mmCIF file of C-alpha atoms and ligand atoms in Angstrom:
data_model
loop_
_atom_site.group_PDB
_atom_site.id
_atom_site.type_symbol
_atom_site.label_atom_id
_atom_site.label_comp_id
_atom_site.label_asym_id
_atom_site.label_seq_id
_atom_site.Cartn_x
_atom_site.Cartn_y
_atom_site.Cartn_z
ATOM 1 C CA MET A 1 -15.901 -18.487 -17.682
ATOM 2 C CA THR A 2 -12.296 -19.567 -17.272
ATOM 3 C CA THR A 3 -10.885 -19.238 -13.798
ATOM 4 C CA PRO A 4 -8.302 -16.449 -13.642
ATOM 5 C CA THR A 5 -4.834 -17.001 -12.221
ATOM 6 C CA PRO A 6 -5.259 -16.145 -8.510
ATOM 7 C CA THR A 7 -3.615 -12.861 -7.528
ATOM 8 C CA PRO A 8 -0.565 -13.361 -5.252
ATOM 9 C CA GLY A 9 -1.629 -10.264 -3.285
ATOM 10 C CA ILE A 10 -1.386 -6.491 -3.130
ATOM 11 C CA HIS A 11 0.964 -4.776 -5.618
ATOM 12 C CA HIS A 12 0.796 -1.172 -4.373
ATOM 13 C CA VAL A 13 -1.464 1.238 -2.513
ATOM 14 C CA THR A 14 -1.885 4.831 -3.704
ATOM 15 C CA CYS A 15 -2.956 7.629 -1.358
ATOM 16 C CA ILE A 16 -3.612 11.367 -1.293
ATOM 17 C CA ALA A 17 -1.340 13.626 0.732
ATOM 18 C CA GLY A 18 -1.057 17.355 1.338
ATOM 19 C CA ASP A 19 2.401 18.898 1.567
ATOM 20 C CA PRO A 20 4.952 16.905 -0.491
ATOM 21 C CA GLN A 21 7.955 17.601 1.776
ATOM 22 C CA ARG A 22 6.090 16.564 4.920
ATOM 23 C CA ASN A 23 4.933 13.401 3.147
ATOM 24 C CA MET A 24 8.468 12.586 1.979
ATOM 25 C CA ASP A 25 10.018 13.250 5.408
ATOM 26 C CA PHE A 26 7.557 10.980 7.186
ATOM 27 C CA TRP A 27 7.598 7.991 4.844
ATOM 28 C CA VAL A 28 11.355 8.063 4.194
ATOM 29 C CA GLU A 29 12.846 9.184 7.503
ATOM 30 C CA THR A 30 10.285 8.310 10.195
ATOM 31 C CA LEU A 31 9.089 5.019 8.663
ATOM 32 C CA GLY A 32 12.356 4.195 6.889
ATOM 33 C CA LEU A 33 10.998 3.252 3.466
ATOM 34 C CA ARG A 34 13.073 3.871 0.349
ATOM 35 C CA LEU A 35 12.011 6.526 -2.155
ATOM 36 C CA VAL A 36 12.197 4.270 -5.234
ATOM 37 C CA LYS A 37 10.611 6.648 -7.701
ATOM 38 C CA ARG A 38 9.997 10.371 -7.907
ATOM 39 C CA SER A 39 7.667 11.144 -10.764
ATOM 40 C CA ILE A 40 4.496 13.020 -11.667
ATOM 41 C CA ASN A 41 0.823 12.184 -11.746
ATOM 42 C CA GLN A 42 0.426 11.126 -15.380
ATOM 43 C CA ASP A 43 -3.095 12.634 -15.433
ATOM 44 C CA ASP A 44 -1.989 15.871 -13.713
ATOM 45 C CA PRO A 45 1.728 16.577 -14.321
ATOM 46 C CA SER A 46 1.758 19.578 -11.947
ATOM 47 C CA THR A 47 1.473 17.080 -9.059
ATOM 48 C CA TYR A 48 4.212 14.736 -7.867
ATOM 49 C CA HIS A 49 3.855 10.985 -7.608
ATOM 50 C CA PHE A 50 6.116 9.525 -4.901
ATOM 51 C CA PHE A 51 6.749 5.785 -4.536
ATOM 52 C CA PHE A 52 8.031 4.505 -1.160
ATOM 53 C CA ALA A 53 9.003 0.830 -1.015
ATOM 54 C CA ASP A 54 11.579 -1.708 0.124
ATOM 55 C CA ALA A 55 15.202 -1.556 -1.094
ATOM 56 C CA GLU A 56 14.371 -3.012 -4.513
ATOM 57 C CA GLY A 57 10.800 -1.889 -5.110
ATOM 58 C CA THR A 58 9.568 -5.481 -4.776
ATOM 59 C CA PRO A 59 5.908 -5.975 -5.821
ATOM 60 C CA GLY A 60 3.833 -5.824 -2.644
ATOM 61 C CA THR A 61 5.940 -3.147 -0.940
ATOM 62 C CA SER A 62 5.195 0.208 -2.601
ATOM 63 C CA MET A 63 3.084 2.871 -0.943
ATOM 64 C CA THR A 64 2.579 5.730 -3.383
ATOM 65 C CA PHE A 65 1.273 9.263 -2.901
ATOM 66 C CA PHE A 66 -0.153 12.117 -4.898
ATOM 67 C CA PRO A 67 0.560 15.247 -2.817
ATOM 68 C CA TRP A 68 -2.427 17.273 -3.981
ATOM 69 C CA GLY A 69 -2.099 20.454 -1.933
ATOM 70 C CA ASP A 70 -5.341 21.961 -3.239
ATOM 71 C CA LEU A 71 -7.609 19.139 -2.089
ATOM 72 C CA PRO A 72 -9.403 19.366 1.285
ATOM 73 C CA GLN A 73 -8.875 16.982 4.175
ATOM 74 C CA GLY A 74 -10.574 13.665 3.374
ATOM 75 C CA LYS A 75 -12.668 11.406 5.564
ATOM 76 C CA VAL A 76 -12.267 7.656 5.723
ATOM 77 C CA GLY A 77 -15.546 5.870 5.115
ATOM 78 C CA SER A 78 -17.532 3.357 3.155
ATOM 79 C CA GLY A 79 -16.197 2.583 -0.320
ATOM 80 C CA GLN A 80 -12.554 3.085 0.661
ATOM 81 C CA VAL A 81 -9.485 1.250 1.826
ATOM 82 C CA SER A 82 -9.813 2.306 5.461
ATOM 83 C CA ARG A 83 -6.523 0.917 6.809
ATOM 84 C CA THR A 84 -3.235 -0.042 5.190
ATOM 85 C CA ALA A 85 -1.107 -2.429 7.245
ATOM 86 C CA PHE A 86 2.621 -3.186 6.875
ATOM 87 C CA ARG A 87 4.609 -6.200 8.060
ATOM 88 C CA VAL A 88 7.325 -5.686 10.657
ATOM 89 C CA PRO A 89 9.460 -8.411 12.268
ATOM 90 C CA GLU A 90 8.214 -10.099 15.429
ATOM 91 C CA GLY A 91 9.201 -8.240 18.570
ATOM 92 C CA SER A 92 9.785 -4.905 16.827
ATOM 93 C CA LEU A 93 6.780 -2.925 18.071
ATOM 94 C CA ASP A 94 8.641 -1.665 21.173
ATOM 95 C CA TYR A 95 11.181 -0.116 18.815
ATOM 96 C CA TRP A 96 8.412 1.449 16.740
ATOM 97 C CA GLU A 97 6.584 2.919 19.740
ATOM 98 C CA ALA A 98 9.847 4.468 20.961
ATOM 99 C CA ARG A 99 10.508 5.840 17.466
ATOM 100 C CA PHE A 100 6.968 7.229 17.247
ATOM 101 C CA ASP A 101 7.477 8.974 20.613
ATOM 102 C CA GLN A 102 10.747 10.437 19.348
ATOM 103 C CA TYR A 103 9.168 11.720 16.117
ATOM 104 C CA GLY A 104 5.849 12.794 17.663
ATOM 105 C CA VAL A 105 3.758 10.321 15.660
ATOM 106 C CA ASP A 106 0.066 10.010 16.531
ATOM 107 C CA TYR A 107 -0.407 6.332 17.514
ATOM 108 C CA ASP A 108 -2.896 4.227 19.457
ATOM 109 C CA ALA A 109 -2.580 1.349 21.922
ATOM 110 C CA ARG A 110 -1.724 -2.008 20.376
ATOM 111 C CA VAL A 111 -4.616 -4.230 19.291
ATOM 112 C CA GLU A 112 -4.671 -8.048 19.252
ATOM 113 C CA ARG A 113 -6.384 -9.541 16.210
ATOM 114 C CA PHE A 114 -7.529 -13.061 15.425
ATOM 115 C CA GLY A 115 -6.764 -14.367 18.901
ATOM 116 C CA ASP A 116 -8.831 -16.922 20.821
ATOM 117 C CA GLU A 117 -12.188 -15.407 19.897
ATOM 118 C CA ALA A 118 -11.647 -15.645 16.143
ATOM 119 C CA ARG A 119 -13.433 -18.231 14.047
ATOM 120 C CA SER A 120 -11.503 -19.852 11.248
ATOM 121 C CA VAL A 121 -13.121 -21.136 8.095
ATOM 122 C CA SER A 122 -12.077 -24.753 8.377
ATOM 123 C CA GLU A 123 -13.339 -25.911 4.999
ATOM 124 C CA ASN A 124 -11.120 -23.602 2.937
ATOM 125 C CA ALA A 125 -8.963 -25.390 0.421
ATOM 126 C CA SER A 126 -5.558 -24.196 1.594
ATOM 127 C CA GLY A 127 -6.163 -25.071 5.241
ATOM 128 C CA ASP A 128 -4.882 -21.570 5.982
ATOM 129 C CA GLU A 129 -6.200 -19.965 9.123
ATOM 130 C CA PRO A 130 -5.807 -16.563 10.703
ATOM 131 C CA ARG A 131 -3.014 -16.313 13.252
ATOM 132 C CA ALA A 132 -3.175 -14.194 16.369
ATOM 133 C CA GLU A 133 -1.322 -10.963 15.669
ATOM 134 C CA THR A 134 -0.378 -7.731 17.367
ATOM 135 C CA VAL A 135 -1.156 -4.482 15.572
ATOM 136 C CA LEU A 136 0.134 -0.943 16.197
ATOM 137 C CA PRO A 137 -2.283 1.603 14.661
ATOM 138 C CA PHE A 138 -1.047 5.114 13.827
ATOM 139 C CA ARG A 139 -1.650 8.015 11.464
ATOM 140 C CA ASP A 140 0.688 9.728 9.037
ATOM 141 C CA PRO A 141 0.952 13.564 9.076
ATOM 142 C CA ASP A 142 -2.103 13.839 6.790
ATOM 143 C CA GLY A 143 -4.170 11.659 9.133
ATOM 144 C CA LEU A 144 -3.941 8.569 6.915
ATOM 145 C CA PRO A 145 -4.672 5.482 9.077
ATOM 146 C CA VAL A 146 -1.778 3.002 8.915
ATOM 147 C CA GLU A 147 -0.913 -0.097 10.946
ATOM 148 C CA LEU A 148 2.210 -2.119 11.710
ATOM 149 C CA VAL A 149 1.661 -5.849 12.247
ATOM 150 C CA GLU A 150 4.281 -8.157 13.754
ATOM 151 C CA VAL A 151 4.906 -11.228 11.586
ATOM 152 C CA GLU A 152 7.565 -13.901 11.409
ATOM 153 C CA ILE A 153 9.777 -12.965 8.443
ATOM 154 C CA PRO A 154 11.125 -16.129 6.776
ATOM 155 C CA ASP A 155 14.777 -16.322 5.651
ATOM 156 C CA ASP A 156 13.684 -16.527 2.018
ATOM 157 C CA ASP A 157 11.311 -13.552 2.254
ATOM 158 C CA PRO A 158 11.031 -11.759 -1.111
ATOM 159 C CA THR A 159 11.313 -8.294 0.448
ATOM 160 C CA VAL A 160 14.663 -6.540 0.958
ATOM 161 C CA PRO A 161 14.770 -4.147 3.931
ATOM 162 C CA TRP A 162 16.000 -0.591 3.368
ATOM 163 C CA THR A 163 18.190 0.358 6.300
ATOM 164 C CA GLU A 164 19.120 4.004 5.817
ATOM 165 C CA PHE A 165 16.992 5.146 8.773
ATOM 166 C CA VAL A 166 15.695 1.952 10.428
ATOM 167 C CA PRO A 167 17.891 -1.099 11.212
ATOM 168 C CA ASP A 168 16.968 -4.259 9.322
ATOM 169 C CA GLU A 169 15.738 -6.133 12.425
ATOM 170 C CA TYR A 170 12.904 -3.582 12.720
ATOM 171 C CA ALA A 171 12.422 -2.421 9.103
ATOM 172 C CA ILE A 172 9.050 -2.505 7.355
ATOM 173 C CA ARG A 173 8.823 -5.534 5.038
ATOM 174 C CA GLY A 174 6.052 -4.708 2.583
ATOM 175 C CA PHE A 175 2.301 -4.834 2.992
ATOM 176 C CA HIS A 176 0.480 -7.036 5.450
ATOM 177 C CA SER A 177 -3.072 -6.161 4.394
ATOM 178 C CA VAL A 178 -5.643 -3.619 3.448
ATOM 179 C CA THR A 179 -8.999 -3.275 5.200
ATOM 180 C CA LEU A 180 -11.975 -2.413 3.011
ATOM 181 C CA TRP A 181 -14.977 -0.582 4.433
ATOM 182 C CA VAL A 182 -18.097 -1.288 2.377
ATOM 183 C CA ALA A 183 -21.820 -0.833 3.012
ATOM 184 C CA ASP A 184 -22.733 -4.324 1.789
ATOM 185 C CA PRO A 185 -19.850 -6.782 2.183
ATOM 186 C CA GLU A 186 -21.267 -9.785 0.304
ATOM 187 C CA PRO A 187 -20.704 -8.653 -3.340
ATOM 188 C CA THR A 188 -17.191 -7.471 -2.405
ATOM 189 C CA LYS A 189 -16.437 -10.834 -0.768
ATOM 190 C CA ASP A 190 -17.662 -12.670 -3.874
ATOM 191 C CA LEU A 191 -15.379 -10.536 -6.044
ATOM 192 C CA LEU A 192 -12.371 -11.317 -3.832
ATOM 193 C CA ARG A 193 -13.159 -15.029 -4.265
ATOM 194 C CA THR A 194 -13.277 -14.515 -8.037
ATOM 195 C CA MET A 195 -9.840 -12.883 -7.814
ATOM 196 C CA GLY A 196 -8.525 -16.005 -6.133
ATOM 197 C CA LEU A 197 -8.487 -14.929 -2.506
ATOM 198 C CA GLU A 198 -9.865 -17.300 0.080
ATOM 199 C CA GLU A 199 -11.915 -16.487 3.151
ATOM 200 C CA ILE A 200 -9.909 -17.768 6.117
ATOM 201 C CA GLY A 201 -11.638 -16.402 9.202
ATOM 202 C CA THR A 202 -13.822 -13.883 10.971
ATOM 203 C CA GLU A 203 -13.794 -12.089 14.291
ATOM 204 C CA GLN A 204 -15.741 -9.408 16.112
ATOM 205 C CA ALA A 205 -14.282 -6.092 15.029
ATOM 206 C CA GLN A 206 -12.554 -4.195 17.814
ATOM 207 C CA GLY A 207 -10.826 -0.914 18.365
ATOM 208 C CA ASP A 208 -11.194 1.817 15.808
ATOM 209 C CA THR A 209 -13.495 -0.089 13.435
ATOM 210 C CA PRO A 210 -17.180 0.514 12.828
ATOM 211 C CA GLY A 211 -18.557 -2.836 11.678
ATOM 212 C CA ASP A 212 -19.434 -5.788 13.820
ATOM 213 C CA GLU A 213 -17.490 -8.415 11.928
ATOM 214 C CA ARG A 214 -14.070 -8.486 10.288
ATOM 215 C CA THR A 215 -13.715 -11.130 7.565
ATOM 216 C CA ARG A 216 -10.195 -12.005 6.478
ATOM 217 C CA PHE A 217 -9.283 -13.147 2.971
ATOM 218 C CA ALA A 218 -5.867 -14.548 2.036
ATOM 219 C CA ALA A 219 -4.132 -14.510 -1.349
ATOM 220 C CA SER A 220 -1.523 -17.016 -2.496
ATOM 221 C CA GLY A 221 1.650 -14.892 -2.108
ATOM 222 C CA SER A 222 3.687 -14.054 0.973
ATOM 223 C CA VAL A 223 3.607 -10.235 0.886
ATOM 224 C CA GLY A 224 0.415 -8.172 0.915
ATOM 225 C CA ARG A 225 -1.587 -11.355 1.071
ATOM 226 C CA TYR A 226 -4.512 -10.320 3.288
ATOM 227 C CA VAL A 227 -7.644 -8.313 2.578
ATOM 228 C CA ASP A 228 -10.045 -7.678 5.469
ATOM 229 C CA VAL A 229 -13.642 -6.650 4.806
ATOM 230 C CA LEU A 230 -15.725 -4.709 7.328
ATOM 231 C CA PRO A 231 -19.306 -3.480 6.903
ATOM 232 C CA THR A 232 -19.970 0.210 7.499
ATOM 233 C CA ILE A 233 -22.420 2.825 6.309
ATOM 234 C CA GLN A 234 -20.221 5.663 7.568
ATOM 235 C CA GLY A 235 -19.787 8.013 4.605
ATOM 236 C CA GLY A 236 -16.323 9.003 3.402
ATOM 237 C CA ARG A 237 -14.821 11.735 1.252
ATOM 238 C CA GLN A 238 -11.650 11.550 -0.808
ATOM 239 C CA GLY A 239 -8.968 14.045 0.180
ATOM 240 C CA HIS A 240 -5.781 14.322 2.226
ATOM 241 C CA GLY A 241 -5.262 11.285 4.420
ATOM 242 C CA THR A 242 -7.293 8.816 2.367
ATOM 243 C CA VAL A 243 -6.418 5.951 0.045
ATOM 244 C CA HIS A 244 -7.060 6.572 -3.653
ATOM 245 C CA HIS A 245 -6.854 2.938 -4.811
ATOM 246 C CA VAL A 246 -5.347 -0.459 -4.095
ATOM 247 C CA ALA A 247 -3.571 -2.437 -6.824
ATOM 248 C CA PHE A 248 -3.364 -6.227 -6.889
ATOM 249 C CA GLN A 249 -0.617 -8.234 -8.562
ATOM 250 C CA THR A 250 -1.371 -9.821 -11.922
ATOM 251 C CA PRO A 251 2.248 -10.752 -12.701
ATOM 252 C CA THR A 252 1.962 -11.273 -16.489
ATOM 253 C CA ASP A 253 -0.221 -9.791 -19.235
ATOM 254 C CA GLU A 254 -1.957 -13.182 -19.516
ATOM 255 C CA ASP A 255 -2.732 -13.166 -15.788
ATOM 256 C CA GLN A 256 -4.050 -9.645 -16.112
ATOM 257 C CA GLU A 257 -6.227 -10.380 -19.130
ATOM 258 C CA SER A 258 -7.773 -13.454 -17.495
ATOM 259 C CA MET A 259 -8.483 -11.457 -14.328
ATOM 260 C CA ARG A 260 -9.901 -8.585 -16.384
ATOM 261 C CA ALA A 261 -12.253 -10.986 -18.183
ATOM 262 C CA ALA A 262 -13.351 -12.578 -14.895
ATOM 263 C CA VAL A 263 -14.078 -9.201 -13.310
ATOM 264 C CA GLN A 264 -15.997 -8.099 -16.390
ATOM 265 C CA SER A 265 -18.091 -11.264 -16.356
ATOM 266 C CA GLU A 266 -19.068 -10.416 -12.757
ATOM 267 C CA GLY A 267 -20.703 -7.262 -14.131
ATOM 268 C CA LEU A 268 -17.949 -4.763 -13.365
ATOM 269 C CA ARG A 269 -16.474 -2.394 -15.958
ATOM 270 C CA PRO A 270 -12.680 -2.676 -16.104
ATOM 271 C CA THR A 271 -10.721 -0.220 -18.258
ATOM 272 C CA ALA A 272 -8.547 -1.339 -21.142
ATOM 273 C CA GLN A 273 -4.925 -1.948 -20.200
ATOM 274 C CA ILE A 274 -3.046 1.320 -19.538
ATOM 275 C CA ASP A 275 0.754 1.623 -19.687
ATOM 276 C CA ARG A 276 1.907 3.045 -16.333
ATOM 277 C CA HIS A 277 5.583 2.899 -17.350
ATOM 278 C CA TRP A 278 6.700 0.690 -14.391
ATOM 279 C CA PHE A 279 3.757 -1.681 -14.799
ATOM 280 C CA ARG A 280 0.695 -2.110 -16.992
ATOM 281 C CA SER A 281 -2.638 -1.533 -15.332
ATOM 282 C CA VAL A 282 -6.363 -2.143 -15.485
ATOM 283 C CA TYR A 283 -8.738 -0.220 -13.189
ATOM 284 C CA PHE A 284 -12.263 -0.871 -11.996
ATOM 285 C CA ARG A 285 -14.476 0.192 -9.119
ATOM 286 C CA GLU A 286 -15.583 -2.848 -7.146
ATOM 287 C CA PHE A 287 -19.163 -3.351 -5.929
ATOM 288 C CA GLY A 288 -18.602 -1.538 -2.634
ATOM 289 C CA GLY A 289 -17.111 1.518 -4.356
ATOM 290 C CA VAL A 290 -13.402 0.878 -3.706
ATOM 291 C CA LEU A 291 -11.161 1.609 -6.711
ATOM 292 C CA PHE A 292 -9.168 -1.525 -7.577
ATOM 293 C CA GLU A 293 -6.246 -1.779 -10.000
ATOM 294 C CA LEU A 294 -4.540 -4.827 -11.503
ATOM 295 C CA ALA A 295 -0.793 -4.314 -12.063
ATOM 296 C CA THR A 296 1.842 -6.424 -13.814
ATOM 297 C CA SER A 297 5.192 -7.231 -12.139
ATOM 298 C CA ASP A 298 7.277 -5.952 -15.021
ATOM 299 C CA PRO A 299 9.060 -3.842 -16.055
ATOM 300 C CA GLY A 300 9.355 -2.599 -12.441
ATOM 301 C CA TYR A 301 10.899 0.421 -10.746
ATOM 302 C CA ALA A 302 14.483 -0.481 -11.714
ATOM 303 C CA SER A 303 13.664 -0.436 -15.443
ATOM 304 C CA ASP A 304 14.564 3.224 -15.968
ATOM 305 C CA GLU A 305 17.102 3.939 -13.190
ATOM 306 C CA PRO A 306 19.964 1.818 -11.834
ATOM 307 C CA LEU A 307 19.010 0.048 -8.586
ATOM 308 C CA ASP A 308 21.577 2.109 -6.644
ATOM 309 C CA ASP A 309 20.068 5.383 -7.869
ATOM 310 C CA LEU A 310 16.336 4.717 -7.471
ATOM 311 C CA GLY A 311 14.429 7.899 -6.722
ATOM 312 C CA GLY A 312 17.452 10.092 -7.378
ATOM 313 C CA ARG A 313 15.996 12.023 -10.276
ATOM 314 C CA LEU A 314 12.583 13.204 -11.387
ATOM 315 C CA VAL A 315 11.457 10.559 -13.885
ATOM 316 C CA LEU A 316 9.157 11.824 -16.625
ATOM 317 C CA PRO A 317 7.645 8.897 -18.512
ATOM 318 C CA GLY A 318 7.085 8.915 -22.269
ATOM 319 C CA SER A 319 6.310 12.230 -23.923
ATOM 320 C CA PHE A 320 6.440 14.115 -20.587
ATOM 321 C CA GLU A 321 10.252 14.110 -20.902
ATOM 322 C CA SER A 322 10.044 16.565 -23.793
ATOM 323 C CA ARG A 323 8.259 19.020 -21.442
ATOM 324 C CA ARG A 324 10.760 18.621 -18.561
ATOM 325 C CA GLU A 325 11.630 22.298 -18.147
ATOM 326 C CA GLU A 326 7.996 23.390 -18.017
ATOM 327 C CA ILE A 327 6.982 20.532 -15.669
ATOM 328 C CA GLU A 328 9.886 21.059 -13.255
ATOM 329 C CA ALA A 329 9.079 24.771 -13.048
ATOM 330 C CA GLU A 330 5.537 23.919 -11.882
ATOM 331 C CA LEU A 331 6.572 21.442 -9.179
ATOM 332 C CA PRO A 332 7.506 22.542 -5.645
ATOM 333 C CA ASP A 333 11.100 21.855 -4.536
ATOM 334 C CA VAL A 334 11.535 18.822 -2.300
ATOM 335 C CA THR A 335 14.595 17.540 -0.450
ATOM 336 C CA ILE A 336 15.034 13.803 -0.026
ATOM 337 C CA PRO A 337 15.996 13.033 3.591
ATOM 338 C CA ARG A 338 19.461 11.480 3.884
ATOM 339 C CA ALA A 339 20.898 9.787 6.963
ATOM 340 C CA GLU A 340 23.916 11.530 8.482
ATOM 341 C CA PRO A 341 27.112 9.848 7.317
ATOM 342 C CA VAL A 342 28.590 7.749 10.117
ATOM 343 C CA GLU A 343 31.698 9.469 11.539
ATOM 344 C CA ALA A 344 34.873 7.472 11.304
ATOM 345 C CA ASP A 345 36.433 6.710 14.718
ATOM 346 C CA ASP A 346 39.893 7.942 13.877
HETATM 347 ZN ZN1 ZN B 1 -1.934 2.468 -8.957
#
């Protein structure tokens, strides 16, 4: 088997929400992400698909939602992405706690991870090791578990903060990590190694986590580069407030095909490549039951709307455009939150 090009990290995370307006208000206004695409679920065009990201929809920044009003409340458990974590600049968690108080967000006390008690895996090739970090856990209005993690943002960071609601010194800067809950971690860990991630450390799980050991894997990129694996037998159920799938970056078709072949040779059953309009995708369920996707970097969210106008119109990919009137009539109205214009002093 040829070794696939290692994935640089997470591309996007897709979740299930309830009410579309409540979802939009929280992710755009409260958290300050940019609505970079307003579209439909290509398998169910009576449901929206919202994409919230940084200012340019950089790979590794987009959190996407299907607001499926008819589904029941879900339960986070084994075989799911249990936590999705975002990067925020060092020293910004005081701002976020104050903002969460102002907006009535349900958050927990901060957690320290990978501090003195952590064990690093010293023999890994990159010499990378987990750094002590401070985490602010909270839930979105559907109960989806989310975390903010303080990191040092380098000057040449690939993400571009969106500052309509949150100033750039505090703004979310793409994904930090996802945490996978699986009944048997070993096959999942082997798959992550196949995908080019490297085990960099372990620690005793703490806080709102069921397993006894958190194992951290690192990818080669700078955004969305961590995947944590925790063992749990706690059963889950897909529904509001749960993650549907996590997509990893395979920047080119060649990268994607080599990764697809590697995953298949591990005994998994990846789909053929599917055109998702803003990227091309392959899907497979990993050994622990989590739905994984591989997504290309191109053509990207700015391929069908000017950068300045991202999210401004309902985008209907391919043949859906010819059914626009019928599709729009089925969708509930939503208003995109806009910051108040700043009053001139004169
Ligand atoms: Zn996806």
